[in-house]
Tab-separated table of C-alpha atoms in Angstrom:
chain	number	residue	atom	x	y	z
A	1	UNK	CA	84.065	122.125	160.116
A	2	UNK	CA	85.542	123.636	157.119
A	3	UNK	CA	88.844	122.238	158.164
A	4	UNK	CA	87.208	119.081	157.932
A	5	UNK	CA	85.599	119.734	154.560
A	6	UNK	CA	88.712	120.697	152.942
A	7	UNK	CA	90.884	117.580	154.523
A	8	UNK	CA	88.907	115.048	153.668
A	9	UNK	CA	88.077	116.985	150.040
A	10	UNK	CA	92.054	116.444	149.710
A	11	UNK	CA	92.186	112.983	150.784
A	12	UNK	CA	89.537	112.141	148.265
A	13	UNK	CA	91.293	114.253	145.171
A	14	UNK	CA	94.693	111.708	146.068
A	15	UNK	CA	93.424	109.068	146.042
A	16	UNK	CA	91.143	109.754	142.485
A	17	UNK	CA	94.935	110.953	141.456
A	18	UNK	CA	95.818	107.553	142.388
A	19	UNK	CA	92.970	105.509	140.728
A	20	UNK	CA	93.734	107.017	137.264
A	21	UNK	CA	96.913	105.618	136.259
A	22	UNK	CA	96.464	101.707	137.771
A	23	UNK	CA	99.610	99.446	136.358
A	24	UNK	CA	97.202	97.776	134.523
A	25	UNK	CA	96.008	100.693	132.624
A	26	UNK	CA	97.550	99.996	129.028
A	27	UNK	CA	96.396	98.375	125.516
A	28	UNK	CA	98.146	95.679	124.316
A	29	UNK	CA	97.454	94.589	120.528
A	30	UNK	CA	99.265	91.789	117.978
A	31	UNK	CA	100.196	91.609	114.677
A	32	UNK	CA	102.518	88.582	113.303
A	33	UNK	CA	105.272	88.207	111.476
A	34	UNK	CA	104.943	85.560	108.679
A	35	UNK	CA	107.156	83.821	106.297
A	36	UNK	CA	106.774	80.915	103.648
A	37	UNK	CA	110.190	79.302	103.708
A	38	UNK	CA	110.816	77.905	99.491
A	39	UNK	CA	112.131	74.508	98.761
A	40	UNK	CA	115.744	74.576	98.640
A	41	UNK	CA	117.009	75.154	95.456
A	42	UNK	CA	118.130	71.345	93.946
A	43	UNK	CA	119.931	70.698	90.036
A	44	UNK	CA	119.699	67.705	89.080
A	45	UNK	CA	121.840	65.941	85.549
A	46	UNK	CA	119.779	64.909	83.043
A	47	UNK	CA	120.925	63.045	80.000
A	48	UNK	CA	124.017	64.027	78.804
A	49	UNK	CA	125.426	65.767	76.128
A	50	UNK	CA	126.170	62.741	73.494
A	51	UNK	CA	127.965	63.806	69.799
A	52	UNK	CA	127.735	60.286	69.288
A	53	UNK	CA	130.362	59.545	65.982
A	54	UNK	CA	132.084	62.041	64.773
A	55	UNK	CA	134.381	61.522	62.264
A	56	UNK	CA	137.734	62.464	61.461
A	57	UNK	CA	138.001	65.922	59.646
A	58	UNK	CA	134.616	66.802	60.299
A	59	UNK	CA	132.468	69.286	62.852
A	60	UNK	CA	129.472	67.855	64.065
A	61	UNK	CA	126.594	69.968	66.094
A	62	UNK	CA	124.663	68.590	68.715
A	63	UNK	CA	121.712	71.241	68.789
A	64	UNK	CA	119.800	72.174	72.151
A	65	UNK	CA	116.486	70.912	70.211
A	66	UNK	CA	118.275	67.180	69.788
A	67	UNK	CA	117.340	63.910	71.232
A	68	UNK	CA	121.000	64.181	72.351
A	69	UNK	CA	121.601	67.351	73.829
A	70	UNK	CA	122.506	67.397	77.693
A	71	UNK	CA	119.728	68.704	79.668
A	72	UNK	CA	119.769	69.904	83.642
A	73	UNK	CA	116.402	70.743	85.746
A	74	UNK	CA	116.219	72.762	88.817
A	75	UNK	CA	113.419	72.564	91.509
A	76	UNK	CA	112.896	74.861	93.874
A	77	UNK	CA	110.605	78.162	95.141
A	78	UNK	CA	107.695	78.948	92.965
A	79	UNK	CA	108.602	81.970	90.406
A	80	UNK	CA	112.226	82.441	92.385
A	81	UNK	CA	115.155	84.196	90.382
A	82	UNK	CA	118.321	81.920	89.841
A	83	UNK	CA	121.427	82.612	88.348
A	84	UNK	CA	123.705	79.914	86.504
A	85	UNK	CA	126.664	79.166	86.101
A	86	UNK	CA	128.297	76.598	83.874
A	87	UNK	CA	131.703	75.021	83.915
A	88	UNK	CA	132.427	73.960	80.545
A	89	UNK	CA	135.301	71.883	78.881
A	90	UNK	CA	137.272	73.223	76.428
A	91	UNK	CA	137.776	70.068	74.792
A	92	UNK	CA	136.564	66.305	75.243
A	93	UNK	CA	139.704	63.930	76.177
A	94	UNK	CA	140.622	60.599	75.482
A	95	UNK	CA	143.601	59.837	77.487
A	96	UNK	CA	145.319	63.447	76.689
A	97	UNK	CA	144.212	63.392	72.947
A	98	UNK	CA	141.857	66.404	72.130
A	99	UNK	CA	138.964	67.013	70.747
A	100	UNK	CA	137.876	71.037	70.748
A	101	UNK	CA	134.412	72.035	71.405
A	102	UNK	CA	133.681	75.019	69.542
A	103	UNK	CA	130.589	76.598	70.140
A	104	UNK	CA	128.178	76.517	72.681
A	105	UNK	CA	124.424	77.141	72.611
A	106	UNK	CA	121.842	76.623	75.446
A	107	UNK	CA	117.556	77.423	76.097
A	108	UNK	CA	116.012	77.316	79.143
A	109	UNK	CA	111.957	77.003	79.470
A	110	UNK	CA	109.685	76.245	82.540
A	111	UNK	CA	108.004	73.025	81.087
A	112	UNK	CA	110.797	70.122	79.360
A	113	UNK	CA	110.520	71.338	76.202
A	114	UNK	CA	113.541	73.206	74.279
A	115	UNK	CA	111.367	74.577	71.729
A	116	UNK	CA	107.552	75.973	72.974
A	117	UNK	CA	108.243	78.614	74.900
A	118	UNK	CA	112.042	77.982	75.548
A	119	UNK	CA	114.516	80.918	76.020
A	120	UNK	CA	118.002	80.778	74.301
A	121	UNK	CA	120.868	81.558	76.502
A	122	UNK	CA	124.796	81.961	76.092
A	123	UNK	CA	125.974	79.103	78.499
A	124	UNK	CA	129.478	80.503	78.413
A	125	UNK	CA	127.930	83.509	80.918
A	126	UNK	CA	126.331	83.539	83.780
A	127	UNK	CA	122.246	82.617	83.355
A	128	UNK	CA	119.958	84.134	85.217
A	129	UNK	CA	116.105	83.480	85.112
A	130	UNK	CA	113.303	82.625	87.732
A	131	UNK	CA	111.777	79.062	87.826
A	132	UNK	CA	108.288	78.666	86.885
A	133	UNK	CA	104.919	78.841	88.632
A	134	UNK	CA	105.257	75.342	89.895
A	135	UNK	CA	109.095	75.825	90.656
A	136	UNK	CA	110.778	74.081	87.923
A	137	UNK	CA	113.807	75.183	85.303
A	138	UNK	CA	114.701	73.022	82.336
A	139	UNK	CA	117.719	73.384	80.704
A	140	UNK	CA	119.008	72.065	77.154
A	141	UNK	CA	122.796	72.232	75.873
A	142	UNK	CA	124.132	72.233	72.398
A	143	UNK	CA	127.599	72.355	71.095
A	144	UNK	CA	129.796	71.129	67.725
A	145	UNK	CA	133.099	69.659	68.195
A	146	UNK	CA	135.509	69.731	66.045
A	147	UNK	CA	138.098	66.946	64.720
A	148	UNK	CA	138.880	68.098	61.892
A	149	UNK	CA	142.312	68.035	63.637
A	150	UNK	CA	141.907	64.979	65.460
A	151	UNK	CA	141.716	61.080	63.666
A	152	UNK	CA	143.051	59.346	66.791
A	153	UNK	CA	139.427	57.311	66.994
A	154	UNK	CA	138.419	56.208	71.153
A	155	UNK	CA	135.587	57.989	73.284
A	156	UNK	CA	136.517	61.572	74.462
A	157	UNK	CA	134.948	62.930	77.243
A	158	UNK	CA	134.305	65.715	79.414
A	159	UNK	CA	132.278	67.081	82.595
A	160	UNK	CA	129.787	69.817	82.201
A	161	UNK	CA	129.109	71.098	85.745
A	162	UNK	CA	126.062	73.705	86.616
A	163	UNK	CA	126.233	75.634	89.797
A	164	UNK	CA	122.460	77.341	90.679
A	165	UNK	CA	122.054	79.461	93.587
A	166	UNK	CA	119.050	81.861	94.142
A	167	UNK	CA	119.845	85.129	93.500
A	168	UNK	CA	117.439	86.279	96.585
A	169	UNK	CA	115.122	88.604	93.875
B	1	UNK	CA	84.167	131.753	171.347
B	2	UNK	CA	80.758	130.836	170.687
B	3	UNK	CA	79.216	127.862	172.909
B	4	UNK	CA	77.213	125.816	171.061
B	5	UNK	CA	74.647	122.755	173.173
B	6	UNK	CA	74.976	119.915	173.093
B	7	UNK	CA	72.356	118.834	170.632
B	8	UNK	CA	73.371	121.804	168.329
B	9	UNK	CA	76.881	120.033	168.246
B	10	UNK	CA	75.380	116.829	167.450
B	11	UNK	CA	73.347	117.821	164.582
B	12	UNK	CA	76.375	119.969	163.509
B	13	UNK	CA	78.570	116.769	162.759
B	14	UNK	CA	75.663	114.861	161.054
B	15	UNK	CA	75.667	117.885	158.544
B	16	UNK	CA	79.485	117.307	157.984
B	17	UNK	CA	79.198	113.823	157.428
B	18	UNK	CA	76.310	113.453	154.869
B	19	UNK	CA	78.665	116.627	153.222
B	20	UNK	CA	81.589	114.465	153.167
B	21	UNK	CA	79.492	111.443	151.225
B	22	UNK	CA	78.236	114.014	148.817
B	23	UNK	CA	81.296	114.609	147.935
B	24	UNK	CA	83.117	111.604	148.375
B	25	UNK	CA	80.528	110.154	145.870
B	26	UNK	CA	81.388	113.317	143.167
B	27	UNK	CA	85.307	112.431	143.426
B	28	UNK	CA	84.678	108.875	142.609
B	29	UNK	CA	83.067	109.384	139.226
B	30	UNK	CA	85.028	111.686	138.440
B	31	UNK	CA	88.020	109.736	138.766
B	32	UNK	CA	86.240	106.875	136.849
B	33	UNK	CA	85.481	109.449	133.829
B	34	UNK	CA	89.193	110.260	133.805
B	35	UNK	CA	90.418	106.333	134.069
B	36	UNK	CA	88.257	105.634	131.093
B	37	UNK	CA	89.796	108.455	128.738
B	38	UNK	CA	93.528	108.508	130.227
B	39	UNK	CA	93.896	104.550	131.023
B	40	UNK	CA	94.578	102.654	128.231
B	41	UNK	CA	94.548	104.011	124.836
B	42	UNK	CA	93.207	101.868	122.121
B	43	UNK	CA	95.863	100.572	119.997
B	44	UNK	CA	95.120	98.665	116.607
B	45	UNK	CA	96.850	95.853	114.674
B	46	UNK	CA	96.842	97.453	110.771
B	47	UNK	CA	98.716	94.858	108.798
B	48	UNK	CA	101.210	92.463	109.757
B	49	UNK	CA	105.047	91.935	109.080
B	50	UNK	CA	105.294	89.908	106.005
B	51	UNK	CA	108.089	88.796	104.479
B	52	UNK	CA	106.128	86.981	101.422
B	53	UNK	CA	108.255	83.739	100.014
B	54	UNK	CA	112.049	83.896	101.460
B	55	UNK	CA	114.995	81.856	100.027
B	56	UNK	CA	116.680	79.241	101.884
B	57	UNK	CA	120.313	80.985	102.926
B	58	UNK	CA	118.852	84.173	101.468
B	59	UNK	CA	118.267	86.848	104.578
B	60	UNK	CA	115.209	88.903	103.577
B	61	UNK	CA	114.571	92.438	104.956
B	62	UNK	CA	111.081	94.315	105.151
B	63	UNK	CA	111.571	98.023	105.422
B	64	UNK	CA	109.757	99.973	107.735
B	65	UNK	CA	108.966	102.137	104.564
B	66	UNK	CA	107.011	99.216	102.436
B	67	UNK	CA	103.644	100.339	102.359
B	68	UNK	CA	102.860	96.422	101.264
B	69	UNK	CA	104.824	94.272	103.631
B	70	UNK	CA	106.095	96.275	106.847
B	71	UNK	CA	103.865	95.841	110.278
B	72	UNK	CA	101.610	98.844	111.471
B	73	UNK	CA	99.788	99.665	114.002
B	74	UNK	CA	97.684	102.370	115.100
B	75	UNK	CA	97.170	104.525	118.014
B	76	UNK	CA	93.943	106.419	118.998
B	77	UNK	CA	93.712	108.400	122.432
B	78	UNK	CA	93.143	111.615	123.818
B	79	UNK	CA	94.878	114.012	121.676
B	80	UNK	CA	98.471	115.359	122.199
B	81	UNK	CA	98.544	112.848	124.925
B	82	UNK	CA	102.108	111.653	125.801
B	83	UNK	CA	102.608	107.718	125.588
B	84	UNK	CA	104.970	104.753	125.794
B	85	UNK	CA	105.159	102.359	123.231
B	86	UNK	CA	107.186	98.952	124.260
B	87	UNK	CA	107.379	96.306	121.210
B	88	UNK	CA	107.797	92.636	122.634
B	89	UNK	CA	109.873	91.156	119.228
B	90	UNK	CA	109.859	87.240	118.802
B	91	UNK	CA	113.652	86.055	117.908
B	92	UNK	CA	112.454	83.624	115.446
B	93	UNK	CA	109.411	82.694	113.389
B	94	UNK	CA	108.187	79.397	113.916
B	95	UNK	CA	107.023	76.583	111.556
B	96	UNK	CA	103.668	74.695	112.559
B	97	UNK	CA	106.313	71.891	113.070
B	98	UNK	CA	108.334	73.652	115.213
B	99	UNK	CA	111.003	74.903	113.215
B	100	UNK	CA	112.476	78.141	113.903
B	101	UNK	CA	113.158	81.001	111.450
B	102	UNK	CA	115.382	83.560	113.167
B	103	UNK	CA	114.082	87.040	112.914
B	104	UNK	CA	116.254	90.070	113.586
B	105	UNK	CA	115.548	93.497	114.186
B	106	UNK	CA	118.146	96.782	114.016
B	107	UNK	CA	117.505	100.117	115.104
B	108	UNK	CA	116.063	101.621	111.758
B	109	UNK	CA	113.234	99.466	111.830
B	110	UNK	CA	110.971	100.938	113.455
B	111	UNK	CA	108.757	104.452	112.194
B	112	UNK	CA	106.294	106.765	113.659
B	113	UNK	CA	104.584	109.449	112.827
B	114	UNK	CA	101.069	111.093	113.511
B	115	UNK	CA	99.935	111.086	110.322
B	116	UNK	CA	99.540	108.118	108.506
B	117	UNK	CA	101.397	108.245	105.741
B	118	UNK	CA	105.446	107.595	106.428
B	119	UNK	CA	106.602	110.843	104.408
B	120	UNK	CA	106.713	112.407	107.867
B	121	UNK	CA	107.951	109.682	110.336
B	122	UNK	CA	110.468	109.528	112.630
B	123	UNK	CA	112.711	106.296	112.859
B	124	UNK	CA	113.781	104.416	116.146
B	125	UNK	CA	115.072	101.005	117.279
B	126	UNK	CA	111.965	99.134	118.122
B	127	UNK	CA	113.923	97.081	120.640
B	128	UNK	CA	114.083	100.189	122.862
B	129	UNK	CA	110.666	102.156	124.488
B	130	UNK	CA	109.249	104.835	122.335
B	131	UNK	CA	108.008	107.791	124.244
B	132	UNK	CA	106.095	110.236	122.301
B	133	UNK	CA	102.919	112.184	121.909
B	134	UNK	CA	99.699	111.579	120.051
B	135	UNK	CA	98.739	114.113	117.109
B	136	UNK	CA	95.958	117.061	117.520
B	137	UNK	CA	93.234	114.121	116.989
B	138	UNK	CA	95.451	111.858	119.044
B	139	UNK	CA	96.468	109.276	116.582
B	140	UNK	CA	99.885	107.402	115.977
B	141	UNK	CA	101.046	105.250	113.296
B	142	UNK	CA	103.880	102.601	114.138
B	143	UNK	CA	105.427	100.966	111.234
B	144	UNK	CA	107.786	98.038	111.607
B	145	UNK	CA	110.218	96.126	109.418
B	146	UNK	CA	112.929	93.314	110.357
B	147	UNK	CA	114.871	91.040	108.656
B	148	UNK	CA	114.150	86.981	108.178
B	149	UNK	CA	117.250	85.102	108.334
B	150	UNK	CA	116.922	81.407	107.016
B	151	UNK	CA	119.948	78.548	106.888
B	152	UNK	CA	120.849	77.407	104.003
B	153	UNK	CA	118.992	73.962	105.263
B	154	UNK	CA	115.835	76.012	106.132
B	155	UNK	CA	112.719	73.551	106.358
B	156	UNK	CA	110.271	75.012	103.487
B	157	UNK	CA	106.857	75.734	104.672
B	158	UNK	CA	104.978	78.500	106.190
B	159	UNK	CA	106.182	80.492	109.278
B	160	UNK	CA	104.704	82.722	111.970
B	161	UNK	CA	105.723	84.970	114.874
B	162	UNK	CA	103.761	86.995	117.108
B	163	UNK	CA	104.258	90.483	117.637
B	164	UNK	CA	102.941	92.648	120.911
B	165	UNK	CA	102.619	96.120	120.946
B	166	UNK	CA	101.909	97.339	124.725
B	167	UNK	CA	100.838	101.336	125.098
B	168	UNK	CA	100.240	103.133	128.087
B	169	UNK	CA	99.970	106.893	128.762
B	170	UNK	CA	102.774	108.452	130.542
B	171	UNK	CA	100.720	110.938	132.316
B	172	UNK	CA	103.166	113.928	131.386
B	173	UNK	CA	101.520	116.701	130.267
C-alpha cells in the first residue's frame, strides 16, 4: 500500500512540475515608437536685389531695410535649425563689363520684416538659425556696388543663389 | 506473510483510494499557487520610444540613456527570479496614411538594470534574447533607443510603431 502511496504521490508531483511552466505562461506588454515627420525644408526667391541707377563714379547701397533689397523665405519644420549658405557674385556683368559689389549685409527674422525683431547676419559665411514657431525664415540682402570704375552704361547682372539644408539640431 | 480476508482486503483498497484523492487534490493547488507566482511575470509599458520632430533626410537616434525620449519598461516578479526578455522591433514606423518611416536598431540600444535608474545598467542588442535575473524585490528596468531614418522625400506627418516586449521565466534557479 505504501508502494502505492508513494507512486502515485510521484506521478502527481510530475505532472504539478509540468503544469507550472505551460508555453503560454509569459507577459507580453507594448510601448510605441512615434515620430512627427517636418515639412521638407523649401527656399523660395523673393524679389530681387535691384540697385536700380547707379551712376558712373559713384557707390550706391542697397540696404537690407530697402524696398529693393533681395529677400529669400524658407518653410519648413516648426522651430528646426538651418544653416545657409550663399553664393554670391563678385561683380554684376553686362556682357563681360564689371561692376564690383563691395560689401554685403544680410538680417534674417521669423515674420517678413527686416527690422522688428530681425537678426543681422554676414551673408559671405555660412548662416545658421532655426525657423520660427510656425516654420518660416525670412531673409533680406543688402549690398553697394561700386562704378566708380565703370561708365560703360547697360544693365549688369548677377545670380545670388541660397542653399538651406537642416542642420538635424 | 500475513493473510488478510477477503473483506479486510476490500476495505484495505478503499482506504488507499480516498488517500490517493486527498492527496491528489493537495498537489493540484499547490501547483496552481506556484503557476500563479512563477507563470508570467507582470511586465509594464513605462514610456514609449519617441523620437519628437525628425528632419526629412536627417536620421535621428534616441539613446537608450535619454531619460526623456528612450522606451522603458518594467519588470515585477518573484525576486532574483531568472527571465527571458524577447523584444519584437517594427522595421519602420508607419504614417496613418501608410507611409513607412524605417526604424533601425544596433546592438547598444538596448539597457537593463535592476534598479531604475540607468547609472547601473548593462547594455545589449535588443534584437537578440536577454536572459537575466530579477533584483532582491524582483524588478527590471529595460530601456530602449533606435534610430529613425527618413528619405530625403519623407511624407511630413505623424508616425507610429508598435513595440512588444514578451517575458517569461526561465525556470533556472
Amino acid at each position: 500500500m505504501k508502494k502505492a502511496l508513494s507512486l502515485l504521490g510521484t506521478s502527481l508531483l510530475v505532472a504539478g512540475a509540468l503544469t507550472v511552466v505551460p508555453s503560454s505562461a509569459q507577459s507580453q506588454v507594448t510601448i510605441d515608437a512615434i515620430a512627427e515627420v517636418a515639412q521638407q525644408l523649401t527656399v523660395n526667391a523673393g524679389s530681387d536685389l535691384d540697385f536700380g541707377l547707379v551712376i558712373p563714379t559713384f557707390t550706391k547701397t542697397v540696404a537690407v531695410t530697402d524696398a529693393t533689397a533681395g529677400t529669400f523665405d524658407l518653410s519648413g519644420g516648426i522651430g528646426a535649425e538651418v544653416q545657409m549658405d550663399f553664393t554670391l557674385p563678385a561683380n554684376l556683368d553686362n556682357g563681360g563689363l564689371l561692376l564690383p559689389i563691395g560689401t554685403w549685409t544680410g538680417v534674417h527674422n521669423a515674420v517678413n520684416d527686416p527690422v522688428a525683431g530681425a537678426t543681422p547676419f554676414d551673408p559671405t559665411a555660412q548662416a545658421i538659425t532655426n525657423l520660427s514657431g510656425a516654420g518660416l525664415l525670412y531673409i533680406f540682402l543688402g549690398a553697394t556696388v561700386d562704378a566708380t570704375l565703370q561708365s560703360n552704361p547697360g544693365i549688369y547682372t548677377g545670380i545670388i543663389s541660397l542653399t538651406a539644408a537642416y542642420t538635424g539640431n | 506473510m500475513v493473510s488478510v480476508p477477503p473483506e479486510e482486503r476490500s476495505r484495505t483498497v478503499r482506504i488507499v483510494h480516498w488517500r490517493s484523492m486527498v492527496l491528489g487534490a493537495a498537489l493540484s493547488v499547490a501547483a496552481a499557487g506556484s503557476l500563479q507566482a512563477q507563470g508570467s511575470p507582470p511586465a509594464f509599458g513605462q514610456q514609449n520610444l519617441d523620437f519628437g520632430l525628425v528632419l526629412p533626410g536627417l536620421p535621428t537616434s534616441i539613446s537608450p540613456t535619454d531619460r526623456g525620449r528612450a522606451g522603458q519598461f518594467e519588470i515585477r516578479g518573484t525576486r532574483q527570479s531568472e527571465v527571458r526578455i524577447d523584444l519584437t522591433l517594427p522595421t519602420a514606423m508607419l504614417s496613418p496614411l501608410g507611409d513607412r518611416l524605417p526604424l533601425q536598431f544596433a546592438a547598444a540600444d538596448g539597457a537593463y538594470s535592476t534598479r531604475p535608474s540607468f547609472g547601473s545598467a548593462s547594455t545589449w542588442d535588443p534584437r537578440t534574447p536577454l536572459v537575466t535575473r530579477l533584483s532582491n524585490s524582483g524588478r527590471l528596468y529595460v530601456w530602449l533607443g533606435g534610430t529613425a531614418a527618413p528619405s530625403g522625400a519623407q511624407p511630413p506627418g505623424m508616425y507610429r510603431g508598435a513595440i512588444t516586449m514578451t517575458v517569461v521565466y526561465t525556470g533556472n534557479e
